[in-house]
Amino acid sequence: MNRVFLKKSIIQSTLFSITISIFMITMVLILFFGKTFWEKESVKLEYDLLTIALDVKQTIDSNWHLILSYQDDVNAPPRTQQMIKLDEAIRPLLQEKHPYSVAYYDLALDRMVSEGKQIESVEEVVVDLHGTSKIKVLDYDHITLVSVPVLLEKDVKGYVWAYATKSEFELGPFTGYSISFSLLFLSLGIIIILIQKFMKEIQHQLEEFSESIVHPEANLSWNFHGLPELKPVFDRIAGYTQELNAINDELEASQRRFKQIMEGISDGLFSIDKEWRLLFYNDVAKKYFDKSDEELKMKNILEIFPDFSLTVTYQYISEVFISAEPAYFEGEGILTPERIFHTSIYPFEEGITVFFRDITEQRQQQHEMARLERLNLVGQMAAGISHEIRNPLTTVKGFLQLRGSKVSDSDEREYNELMISEIDCANTIISEFLSLAKNNMDSTKEQDINQIIYRIFPMIQADANNGNKELILNLNPLPSLMLNENEIRQLILNFVRNALEVTPPGGCVIIRTYEERNLIVLAVQDQGCGIPEEIRDKIGTPFFTTKESGTGLGIAISMGIAHRHNAELIFDTGNQGTTFKVIFKRRNILSKKDEVI
């Protein structure tokens, strides 16, 4: 019932309460007066029956000599004749008292003479009387009966019965009773309708009153003639309303400023309550979630993103909910485990706020800078020591060549040539050291990278044929680039020779060039078994190699060459092989203006 009242207006509740109250009062009155009415009717019925019975008894007493004539006759007729004479003597004395019935019961003959409706259970009445000499009222299911004894010299000779059936007794009073209460209900209905009309009028007045509060500028069109008591209330509410409007305007302005600030933050931001429902999110977070407002607003984030419970972010948020202390960490994202995010979690009374920033590229740049710094350090070391080592080696090689011209012994000549060969190997390593440190960009000129590949193709094809491998060119027309041909030749040779070494006999190495999103791509693809995952981060580190006779400088030198040409070196690897790509950025491509000049 309380819920019903909460959903209704005060007017409706009041009208409903009045209706229920009137109905309950009416029912109580019906029950109370109905019981009293029926009790009164029962007493009246018994009184009327008793009056009729006494009147008939008095008549019988006055004419008792007629009855005694057949009882004192010595030559008494048979019983049947006696009953007929009794009927002839008694029946004229019984007068019908509609709607009641009258009867005389003779004990000697066990005979009832009646005027009106017959009594169905005479034996039951006789048994209940037990030959009593007192007036008695008997009430049965179908009749009400008053019995008056007929005495002769204190002996009971018979009974006068006045009785009425229940249906005859109840019909008349019930009809009047029904008419009375029908009029009562009709009156109550009219009263309720009038109350409802007045209530609707009050409701209409209150609605106008509410409108005048919501729109104070329209209050001149409404007066208080219907409810003058509301005038002071209206004045106070109007004052409060103006204050609330001012506060509301200030709050809305504050909310707009807050939203502008939150939307202006470059970091992703979202807030969730303790039920994990999204309370707020800025445009950065919405773009990251890639969902509509209908899918996000006040929705459980665990239901929107089921895999969120498996992330590090979920673990930290759970801990902050428990500890109510801020948390900061770097780790995988909510939807992109392959990227790195710096995340800050701040608790508040209703939940937590999460700030997140994608720092994947920043970490990659830091890693690349660290690698370049190591490469630069090695180059500086190479530049410093290479000259110091090369000078004595040149002297040693010269003396060995001089000595070799004078040695006649074949064994000594062989040893001499071996030493010269080892010195040449040392010079080759020193030259690779020096290539890490030198900057040959002064020798760059406008060139087509495809033409450089064509010029060195016969040499690298011979290397492929010697290993029973195939070298395939897939070169597409490209714009000119500013290139140092010697360095590009060295870069291509490094990648192609590495690819030929890992490709099994009968396999092929593919050299491709193409343009993609205004970028020029040089790709060398092998058919080896791929680079193991545990050493991929070490690729390009100076002196790191998996070859037995390698120096670990080939890729490091190639990365330095790519860096000097404003290019990026990346690789894709898997079980089917590895592809190294050198991506030349747009600013290294000649513009139309440069070509004209």
Short mmCIF file of C-alpha atoms in Angstrom, two decimals, residues 40-535:
data_model
loop_
_atom_site.label_atom_id
_atom_site.label_comp_id
_atom_site.label_asym_id
_atom_site.label_seq_id
_atom_site.Cartn_x
_atom_site.Cartn_y
_atom_site.Cartn_z
CA LYS A 40 -35.80 -5.77 16.19
CA GLU A 41 -37.67 -7.48 13.34
CA SER A 42 -37.34 -10.86 15.11
CA VAL A 43 -38.83 -9.44 18.33
CA LYS A 44 -41.64 -7.77 16.37
CA LEU A 45 -42.40 -11.04 14.58
CA GLU A 46 -42.56 -13.00 17.85
CA TYR A 47 -44.79 -10.31 19.36
CA ASP A 48 -47.18 -10.38 16.38
CA LEU A 49 -47.33 -14.18 16.44
CA LEU A 50 -47.92 -14.21 20.19
CA THR A 51 -50.75 -11.67 19.84
CA ILE A 52 -52.41 -13.73 17.12
CA ALA A 53 -52.00 -16.97 19.07
CA LEU A 54 -53.47 -15.46 22.27
CA ASP A 55 -56.36 -14.00 20.30
CA VAL A 56 -57.14 -17.38 18.73
CA LYS A 57 -56.78 -19.16 22.10
CA GLN A 58 -59.24 -16.74 23.65
CA THR A 59 -61.69 -17.47 20.83
CA ILE A 60 -61.25 -21.23 21.31
CA ASP A 61 -61.68 -20.90 25.08
CA SER A 62 -64.98 -19.08 24.46
CA ASN A 63 -66.22 -21.88 22.23
CA TRP A 64 -64.78 -24.84 24.09
CA HIS A 65 -68.23 -26.35 24.61
CA LEU A 66 -68.37 -27.14 20.90
CA ILE A 67 -65.20 -29.15 21.14
CA LEU A 68 -66.35 -30.99 24.27
CA SER A 69 -69.56 -32.15 22.55
CA TYR A 70 -67.77 -34.85 20.57
CA GLN A 71 -65.43 -35.74 23.45
CA ASP A 72 -68.33 -36.35 26.00
CA ASP A 73 -70.53 -38.30 23.61
CA VAL A 74 -71.01 -41.83 25.01
CA ASN A 75 -71.64 -43.12 21.58
CA ALA A 76 -68.41 -41.54 20.30
CA PRO A 77 -67.98 -41.96 16.57
CA PRO A 78 -64.89 -43.54 15.22
CA ARG A 79 -61.60 -41.56 15.31
CA THR A 80 -61.99 -40.43 11.75
CA GLN A 81 -65.40 -38.96 12.50
CA GLN A 82 -64.03 -37.27 15.56
CA MET A 83 -61.32 -35.59 13.44
CA ILE A 84 -63.94 -34.36 10.98
CA LYS A 85 -66.06 -32.91 13.79
CA LEU A 86 -62.93 -31.31 15.28
CA ASP A 87 -62.19 -29.63 11.96
CA GLU A 88 -65.79 -28.43 11.74
CA ALA A 89 -65.64 -26.97 15.23
CA ILE A 90 -62.17 -25.41 15.11
CA ARG A 91 -61.71 -24.17 11.56
CA PRO A 92 -64.36 -21.40 11.81
CA LEU A 93 -62.54 -20.16 14.89
CA LEU A 94 -59.22 -19.85 13.01
CA GLN A 95 -58.92 -16.71 10.97
CA GLU A 96 -56.02 -16.24 8.58
CA LYS A 97 -53.77 -13.40 9.67
CA HIS A 98 -51.83 -12.73 6.45
CA PRO A 99 -48.90 -13.06 6.07
CA TYR A 100 -49.02 -15.30 9.16
CA SER A 101 -50.64 -18.71 9.56
CA VAL A 102 -52.65 -20.12 12.53
CA ALA A 103 -53.20 -23.75 13.61
CA TYR A 104 -54.69 -25.72 16.47
CA TYR A 105 -53.15 -29.00 17.55
CA ASP A 106 -55.33 -31.43 19.55
CA LEU A 107 -53.34 -33.73 21.84
CA ALA A 108 -56.11 -36.33 22.23
CA LEU A 109 -56.56 -36.86 18.52
CA ASP A 110 -52.95 -35.94 17.55
CA ARG A 111 -54.55 -33.78 14.93
CA MET A 112 -53.59 -30.30 13.59
CA VAL A 113 -56.19 -28.01 12.11
CA SER A 114 -54.59 -25.04 10.27
CA GLU A 115 -55.60 -21.93 8.41
CA GLY A 116 -52.86 -20.96 5.97
CA LYS A 117 -49.69 -22.78 5.11
CA GLN A 118 -49.11 -26.24 6.53
CA ILE A 119 -46.32 -27.11 8.88
CA GLU A 120 -44.14 -29.79 7.32
CA SER A 121 -42.62 -31.14 10.57
CA VAL A 122 -45.51 -31.27 13.04
CA GLU A 123 -43.98 -34.22 14.90
CA GLU A 124 -40.77 -32.23 15.49
CA VAL A 125 -42.81 -29.35 16.98
CA VAL A 126 -44.76 -31.72 19.26
CA VAL A 127 -41.58 -33.35 20.49
CA ASP A 128 -40.02 -29.96 21.26
CA LEU A 129 -43.11 -28.92 23.28
CA HIS A 130 -43.01 -32.04 25.54
CA GLY A 131 -46.58 -31.39 26.67
CA THR A 132 -45.54 -28.10 28.26
CA SER A 133 -48.16 -25.80 29.69
CA LYS A 134 -46.13 -22.65 28.97
CA ILE A 135 -46.05 -20.29 26.06
CA LYS A 136 -43.05 -21.17 23.92
CA VAL A 137 -41.28 -19.70 20.87
CA LEU A 138 -39.71 -22.20 18.48
CA ASP A 139 -37.34 -21.20 15.69
CA TYR A 140 -36.62 -23.57 12.81
CA ASP A 141 -34.77 -23.25 9.53
CA HIS A 142 -37.91 -22.53 7.58
CA ILE A 143 -40.42 -21.16 10.13
CA THR A 144 -40.75 -19.22 13.38
CA LEU A 145 -43.54 -20.54 15.62
CA VAL A 146 -45.25 -19.32 18.85
CA SER A 147 -47.12 -22.02 20.80
CA VAL A 148 -49.84 -21.15 23.35
CA PRO A 149 -51.30 -24.08 25.38
CA VAL A 150 -55.09 -24.59 25.63
CA LEU A 151 -55.85 -25.65 29.23
CA LEU A 152 -58.96 -27.23 30.74
CA GLU A 153 -58.89 -27.57 34.50
CA LYS A 154 -55.09 -27.29 34.37
CA ASP A 155 -54.84 -30.08 31.82
CA VAL A 156 -53.31 -29.33 28.43
CA LYS A 157 -55.83 -30.26 25.77
CA GLY A 158 -54.01 -28.76 22.80
CA TYR A 159 -51.96 -25.87 21.43
CA VAL A 160 -52.64 -22.80 19.38
CA TRP A 161 -49.76 -22.18 16.95
CA ALA A 162 -49.15 -18.89 15.21
CA TYR A 163 -46.25 -19.12 12.74
CA ALA A 164 -44.66 -17.55 9.70
CA THR A 165 -42.22 -18.87 7.11
CA LYS A 166 -38.76 -17.27 7.00
CA SER A 167 -39.11 -16.24 3.36
CA GLU A 168 -42.31 -14.27 4.07
CA PHE A 169 -40.83 -12.76 7.17
CA GLU A 170 -37.50 -11.66 5.57
CA LEU A 171 -38.72 -10.45 2.18
CA GLY A 172 -40.57 -7.38 3.31
CA PRO A 173 -38.02 -6.02 5.80
CA PHE A 174 -35.16 -6.87 3.45
CA THR A 175 -36.80 -4.86 0.68
CA GLY A 176 -37.13 -1.80 2.89
CA TYR A 177 -33.66 -2.38 4.27
CA SER A 178 -32.21 -2.59 0.74
CA ILE A 179 -33.98 0.57 -0.38
CA SER A 180 -32.66 2.45 2.65
CA PHE A 181 -29.07 1.43 2.10
CA SER A 182 -29.32 1.94 -1.65
CA LEU A 183 -30.30 5.51 -0.94
CA LEU A 184 -27.40 5.69 1.52
CA PHE A 185 -24.90 4.43 -1.08
CA LEU A 186 -26.34 6.80 -3.67
CA SER A 187 -25.85 9.68 -1.24
CA LEU A 188 -22.30 8.54 -0.53
CA GLY A 189 -21.57 8.29 -4.27
CA ILE A 190 -22.83 11.84 -4.77
CA ILE A 191 -20.70 13.03 -1.84
CA ILE A 192 -17.60 11.29 -3.26
CA ILE A 193 -18.22 12.80 -6.70
CA LEU A 194 -18.54 16.26 -5.16
CA ILE A 195 -15.36 15.69 -3.14
CA GLN A 196 -13.57 14.52 -6.26
CA LYS A 197 -14.74 17.61 -8.11
CA PHE A 198 -13.44 19.87 -5.36
CA MET A 199 -10.19 17.90 -5.22
CA LYS A 200 -9.69 18.30 -8.97
CA GLU A 201 -10.30 22.00 -8.60
CA ILE A 202 -7.70 22.12 -5.84
CA GLN A 203 -5.34 20.08 -8.00
CA HIS A 204 -5.86 22.49 -10.89
CA GLN A 205 -5.18 25.42 -8.58
CA LEU A 206 -2.00 23.73 -7.28
CA GLU A 207 -0.81 22.99 -10.81
CA GLU A 208 -1.20 26.66 -11.69
CA PHE A 209 0.59 27.47 -8.46
CA SER A 210 3.44 25.13 -9.45
CA GLU A 211 3.67 26.70 -12.89
CA SER A 212 3.86 30.13 -11.34
CA ILE A 213 6.77 28.90 -9.21
CA VAL A 214 8.62 27.30 -12.11
CA HIS A 215 7.97 30.32 -14.33
CA PRO A 216 7.84 33.33 -11.99
CA GLU A 217 7.55 35.74 -14.92
CA ALA A 218 4.03 34.35 -15.61
CA ASN A 219 2.66 34.85 -12.08
CA LEU A 220 0.64 37.90 -13.13
CA SER A 221 -1.73 35.62 -15.09
CA TRP A 222 -2.61 33.67 -11.94
CA ASN A 223 -4.29 35.03 -8.83
CA PHE A 224 -4.96 33.53 -5.42
CA HIS A 225 -8.74 33.85 -5.37
CA GLY A 226 -9.11 30.07 -5.24
CA LEU A 227 -6.41 29.41 -2.61
CA PRO A 228 -5.53 32.70 -0.92
CA GLU A 229 -3.70 30.77 1.82
CA LEU A 230 -0.93 29.98 -0.69
CA LYS A 231 0.05 33.63 -1.23
CA PRO A 232 2.62 33.77 1.64
CA VAL A 233 3.90 30.33 0.68
CA PHE A 234 4.31 31.45 -2.90
CA ASP A 235 6.27 34.53 -1.90
CA ARG A 236 8.70 32.45 0.18
CA ILE A 237 9.07 29.78 -2.52
CA ALA A 238 9.61 32.43 -5.19
CA GLY A 239 12.49 33.81 -3.13
CA TYR A 240 13.98 30.35 -2.65
CA THR A 241 13.50 29.62 -6.35
CA GLN A 242 15.47 32.69 -7.37
CA GLU A 243 18.30 31.66 -5.07
CA LEU A 244 18.20 28.09 -6.39
CA ASN A 245 18.22 29.34 -9.99
CA ALA A 246 21.29 31.41 -9.28
CA ILE A 247 23.00 28.46 -7.58
CA ASN A 248 21.95 26.18 -10.45
CA ASP A 249 23.36 28.58 -13.05
CA GLU A 250 26.62 28.74 -11.14
CA LEU A 251 26.70 24.95 -10.83
CA GLU A 252 26.06 24.46 -14.54
CA ALA A 253 28.82 26.92 -15.37
CA SER A 254 31.14 25.07 -13.01
CA GLN A 255 30.21 21.76 -14.62
CA ARG A 256 30.88 23.18 -18.07
CA ARG A 257 34.29 24.46 -16.95
CA PHE A 258 35.06 21.11 -15.34
CA LYS A 259 34.04 19.23 -18.49
CA GLN A 260 36.11 21.57 -20.67
CA ILE A 261 39.11 21.00 -18.43
CA MET A 262 38.62 17.23 -18.46
CA GLU A 263 38.11 17.19 -22.22
CA GLY A 264 41.21 19.34 -22.67
CA ILE A 265 43.42 16.83 -20.87
CA SER A 266 45.54 14.90 -23.34
CA ASP A 267 45.51 11.83 -21.09
CA GLY A 268 42.66 9.37 -21.08
CA LEU A 269 40.43 9.77 -18.01
CA PHE A 270 37.54 7.77 -16.63
CA SER A 271 35.82 7.38 -13.26
CA ILE A 272 34.02 4.32 -11.91
CA ASP A 273 31.99 3.80 -8.76
CA LYS A 274 32.37 0.95 -6.30
CA GLU A 275 30.02 -1.13 -8.45
CA TRP A 276 32.48 -0.73 -11.37
CA ARG A 277 30.02 1.47 -13.31
CA LEU A 278 31.39 4.22 -15.55
CA LEU A 279 30.51 7.61 -14.06
CA PHE A 280 32.57 9.85 -16.35
CA TYR A 281 35.00 9.58 -19.25
CA ASN A 282 36.60 12.18 -21.51
CA ASP A 283 36.88 12.10 -25.30
CA VAL A 284 40.32 10.46 -25.20
CA ALA A 285 38.99 7.56 -23.11
CA LYS A 286 35.86 7.28 -25.28
CA LYS A 287 38.01 7.08 -28.42
CA TYR A 288 40.17 4.45 -26.75
CA PHE A 289 37.11 2.42 -25.63
CA ASP A 290 35.65 2.70 -29.17
CA LYS A 291 32.07 2.59 -27.81
CA SER A 292 29.04 4.89 -27.95
CA ASP A 293 27.68 6.82 -24.95
CA GLU A 294 24.72 4.44 -24.76
CA GLU A 295 27.12 1.51 -24.41
CA LEU A 296 29.31 3.23 -21.79
CA LYS A 297 27.36 5.63 -19.56
CA MET A 298 26.60 4.05 -16.15
CA LYS A 299 27.43 0.59 -17.52
CA ASN A 300 29.58 -1.94 -15.65
CA ILE A 301 33.05 -1.81 -17.20
CA LEU A 302 33.54 -5.52 -16.46
CA GLU A 303 30.48 -6.31 -18.59
CA ILE A 304 31.55 -3.98 -21.41
CA PHE A 305 35.08 -5.42 -21.49
CA PRO A 306 35.02 -8.97 -20.03
CA ASP A 307 38.82 -9.39 -20.45
CA PHE A 308 39.45 -6.32 -18.29
CA SER A 309 39.49 -8.52 -15.17
CA LEU A 310 42.62 -10.25 -16.56
CA THR A 311 44.69 -7.05 -16.84
CA VAL A 312 47.20 -5.46 -14.49
CA THR A 313 45.03 -2.32 -14.38
CA TYR A 314 42.18 -4.33 -12.83
CA GLN A 315 44.48 -5.66 -10.11
CA TYR A 316 45.71 -2.17 -9.20
CA ILE A 317 42.16 -0.73 -9.19
CA SER A 318 41.03 -3.55 -6.87
CA GLU A 319 43.91 -2.76 -4.50
CA VAL A 320 43.07 0.97 -4.52
CA PHE A 321 39.43 0.18 -3.66
CA ILE A 322 40.70 -1.71 -0.61
CA SER A 323 43.54 0.57 0.51
CA ALA A 324 42.01 3.93 -0.55
CA GLU A 325 45.55 5.03 -1.48
CA PRO A 326 46.63 6.33 -4.93
CA ALA A 327 48.58 3.98 -7.18
CA TYR A 328 50.93 4.59 -10.12
CA PHE A 329 52.31 2.02 -12.54
CA GLU A 330 53.40 1.35 -16.10
CA GLY A 331 52.04 -1.68 -17.87
CA GLU A 332 49.66 -3.09 -20.44
CA GLY A 333 46.46 -1.29 -21.41
CA ILE A 334 42.85 -2.26 -20.81
CA LEU A 335 42.21 -3.24 -24.42
CA THR A 336 45.72 -3.29 -25.94
CA PRO A 337 48.09 -5.53 -23.94
CA GLU A 338 50.79 -5.00 -26.60
CA ARG A 339 51.10 -1.29 -25.76
CA ILE A 340 52.53 0.33 -22.64
CA PHE A 341 50.56 2.88 -20.58
CA HIS A 342 51.47 5.07 -17.65
CA THR A 343 48.46 4.82 -15.35
CA SER A 344 47.54 6.85 -12.24
CA ILE A 345 44.65 5.77 -10.00
CA TYR A 346 43.13 8.17 -7.44
CA PRO A 347 40.40 7.13 -4.99
CA PHE A 348 37.48 9.34 -3.94
CA GLU A 349 34.46 8.77 -1.72
CA GLU A 350 32.23 7.18 -4.35
CA GLY A 351 34.85 5.32 -6.40
CA ILE A 352 38.13 5.92 -8.26
CA THR A 353 39.45 8.06 -11.12
CA VAL A 354 41.93 6.62 -13.62
CA PHE A 355 44.33 8.67 -15.77
CA PHE A 356 46.21 6.79 -18.49
CA ARG A 357 48.71 7.83 -21.18
CA ASP A 358 50.10 5.71 -24.01
CA ILE A 359 53.90 5.80 -23.61
CA THR A 360 54.70 2.94 -26.00
CA GLU A 361 56.35 5.21 -28.57
CA GLN A 362 58.15 7.13 -25.83
CA ARG A 363 59.62 3.90 -24.45
CA GLN A 364 60.56 2.77 -27.95
CA GLN A 365 62.27 6.10 -28.56
CA GLN A 366 64.12 5.80 -25.26
CA HIS A 367 65.19 2.28 -26.18
CA GLU A 368 66.32 3.49 -29.60
CA MET A 369 68.20 6.43 -28.09
CA ALA A 370 69.97 4.11 -25.67
CA ARG A 371 70.91 1.83 -28.55
CA LEU A 372 72.15 4.76 -30.62
CA GLU A 373 74.14 6.06 -27.69
CA ARG A 374 75.79 2.66 -27.34
CA LEU A 375 76.43 2.60 -31.09
CA ASN A 376 77.85 6.11 -30.99
CA LEU A 377 80.08 5.17 -28.08
CA VAL A 378 81.38 2.14 -29.99
CA GLY A 379 81.94 4.33 -33.04
CA GLN A 380 83.90 6.84 -31.02
CA MET A 381 85.94 4.06 -29.51
CA ALA A 382 86.50 2.59 -32.99
CA ALA A 383 87.62 5.96 -34.36
CA GLY A 384 90.00 6.37 -31.45
CA ILE A 385 91.68 3.00 -31.52
CA SER A 386 91.40 2.01 -35.18
CA HIS A 387 94.11 4.46 -36.32
CA GLU A 388 96.39 3.43 -33.47
CA ILE A 389 96.06 -0.24 -34.44
CA ARG A 390 96.12 0.19 -38.22
CA ASN A 391 99.48 2.02 -38.30
CA PRO A 392 101.53 -0.78 -36.65
CA LEU A 393 99.64 -3.39 -38.69
CA THR A 394 100.58 -1.56 -41.91
CA THR A 395 104.23 -1.57 -40.86
CA VAL A 396 104.12 -5.27 -39.95
CA LYS A 397 102.44 -6.11 -43.24
CA GLY A 398 105.09 -4.15 -45.20
CA PHE A 399 107.97 -5.96 -43.53
CA LEU A 400 106.24 -9.33 -44.06
CA GLN A 401 105.82 -8.57 -47.77
CA LEU A 402 109.49 -7.51 -47.96
CA ARG A 403 110.59 -10.63 -46.17
CA GLY A 404 108.36 -12.80 -48.36
CA SER A 405 110.18 -11.63 -51.46
CA LYS A 406 113.46 -12.89 -49.97
CA VAL A 407 112.27 -16.21 -48.51
CA SER A 408 112.98 -19.22 -50.70
CA ASP A 409 111.75 -21.92 -48.35
CA SER A 410 108.19 -22.93 -49.32
CA ASP A 411 107.11 -23.56 -45.73
CA GLU A 412 108.31 -20.18 -44.53
CA ARG A 413 106.67 -18.50 -47.55
CA GLU A 414 103.37 -20.21 -46.63
CA TYR A 415 103.62 -19.02 -43.02
CA ASN A 416 104.49 -15.54 -44.26
CA GLU A 417 101.40 -15.39 -46.52
CA LEU A 418 99.19 -16.67 -43.65
CA MET A 419 100.33 -13.81 -41.41
CA ILE A 420 99.68 -11.28 -44.20
CA SER A 421 96.17 -12.77 -44.65
CA GLU A 422 95.41 -12.44 -40.94
CA ILE A 423 96.63 -8.84 -40.98
CA ASP A 424 94.22 -8.17 -43.90
CA CYS A 425 91.38 -9.66 -41.82
CA ALA A 426 92.30 -7.37 -38.94
CA ASN A 427 92.29 -4.39 -41.33
CA THR A 428 88.82 -5.41 -42.55
CA ILE A 429 87.48 -5.44 -38.98
CA ILE A 430 89.11 -2.08 -38.32
CA SER A 431 87.45 -0.67 -41.47
CA GLU A 432 84.06 -1.85 -40.14
CA PHE A 433 84.82 -0.13 -36.84
CA LEU A 434 85.56 3.09 -38.69
CA SER A 435 82.30 2.86 -40.67
CA LEU A 436 80.40 3.09 -37.35
CA ALA A 437 81.94 6.45 -36.63
CA LYS A 438 82.21 8.18 -39.99
CA ASN A 439 79.45 10.35 -41.46
CA ASN A 440 79.49 10.28 -45.25
CA MET A 441 76.28 12.28 -45.84
CA ASP A 442 78.39 14.94 -47.59
CA SER A 443 78.70 12.44 -50.43
CA THR A 444 74.91 12.06 -50.92
CA LYS A 445 73.27 12.90 -54.21
CA GLU A 446 69.97 12.45 -55.97
CA GLN A 447 69.68 8.80 -56.96
CA ASP A 448 67.24 6.02 -57.75
CA ILE A 449 67.69 3.22 -55.22
CA ASN A 450 66.55 0.68 -57.84
CA GLN A 451 69.57 1.59 -60.02
CA ILE A 452 71.96 0.92 -57.12
CA ILE A 453 70.39 -2.52 -56.68
CA TYR A 454 70.73 -3.27 -60.40
CA ARG A 455 74.44 -2.34 -60.29
CA ILE A 456 75.27 -4.75 -57.46
CA PHE A 457 72.85 -7.49 -58.58
CA PRO A 458 75.45 -9.53 -60.61
CA MET A 459 77.71 -9.77 -57.57
CA ILE A 460 75.02 -10.89 -55.10
CA GLN A 461 73.46 -13.22 -57.71
CA ALA A 462 76.80 -15.01 -58.00
CA ASP A 463 76.80 -15.49 -54.20
CA ALA A 464 73.27 -16.96 -54.44
CA ASN A 465 74.17 -19.31 -57.29
CA ASN A 466 77.20 -20.60 -55.38
CA GLY A 467 74.86 -21.72 -52.56
CA ASN A 468 72.20 -23.20 -54.91
CA LYS A 469 69.77 -20.43 -53.96
CA GLU A 470 67.69 -18.02 -56.00
CA LEU A 471 67.69 -14.23 -55.80
CA ILE A 472 64.46 -12.53 -56.91
CA LEU A 473 64.03 -8.80 -57.61
CA ASN A 474 60.61 -7.15 -57.23
CA LEU A 475 61.34 -3.48 -57.85
CA ASN A 476 58.67 -0.83 -58.43
CA PRO A 477 59.13 2.67 -59.88
CA LEU A 478 60.09 5.10 -57.11
CA PRO A 479 60.86 8.81 -56.73
CA SER A 480 64.51 9.85 -56.36
CA LEU A 481 66.14 9.96 -52.93
CA MET A 482 69.17 11.72 -51.47
CA LEU A 483 71.52 8.72 -51.02
CA ASN A 484 75.15 7.85 -50.38
CA GLU A 485 75.64 5.05 -52.91
CA ASN A 486 78.55 3.36 -51.13
CA GLU A 487 76.66 3.20 -47.85
CA ILE A 488 73.44 1.96 -49.49
CA ARG A 489 75.47 -0.71 -51.34
CA GLN A 490 76.99 -1.82 -48.02
CA LEU A 491 73.53 -1.87 -46.34
CA ILE A 492 72.04 -4.03 -49.14
CA LEU A 493 75.02 -6.37 -49.19
CA ASN A 494 74.81 -6.85 -45.40
CA PHE A 495 71.11 -7.81 -45.49
CA VAL A 496 71.31 -9.95 -48.65
CA ARG A 497 74.33 -11.93 -47.43
CA ASN A 498 72.68 -12.50 -44.03
CA ALA A 499 69.50 -13.66 -45.85
CA LEU A 500 71.47 -16.04 -48.10
CA GLU A 501 73.24 -17.54 -45.09
CA VAL A 502 69.98 -18.47 -43.29
CA THR A 503 68.03 -19.57 -46.41
CA PRO A 504 68.33 -23.34 -47.05
CA PRO A 505 69.55 -24.66 -50.46
CA GLY A 506 66.80 -24.47 -53.06
CA GLY A 507 65.22 -21.49 -51.31
CA CYS A 508 65.03 -17.92 -52.47
CA VAL A 509 65.76 -14.40 -51.22
CA ILE A 510 63.49 -11.58 -52.41
CA ILE A 511 64.54 -7.92 -52.73
CA ARG A 512 61.54 -5.60 -52.99
CA THR A 513 61.09 -1.85 -53.28
CA TYR A 514 57.71 -0.10 -53.16
CA GLU A 515 55.96 3.08 -52.05
CA GLU A 516 53.52 2.94 -49.12
CA ARG A 517 51.71 5.96 -47.66
CA ASN A 518 54.28 8.36 -49.20
CA LEU A 519 57.12 6.30 -47.74
CA ILE A 520 59.78 4.39 -49.72
CA VAL A 521 60.38 0.84 -48.50
CA LEU A 522 63.38 -1.40 -49.23
CA ALA A 523 62.69 -4.96 -48.06
CA VAL A 524 64.92 -8.06 -48.02
CA GLN A 525 63.05 -11.30 -47.28
CA ASP A 526 64.61 -14.70 -46.53
CA GLN A 527 63.19 -18.19 -46.06
CA GLY A 528 65.01 -19.08 -42.87
CA CYS A 529 63.55 -20.31 -39.59
CA GLY A 530 63.10 -16.84 -38.12
CA ILE A 531 64.78 -15.00 -35.23
CA PRO A 532 64.22 -16.59 -31.78
CA GLU A 533 62.06 -14.38 -29.54
CA GLU A 534 64.61 -14.26 -26.72
CA ILE A 535 67.25 -12.48 -28.88
#
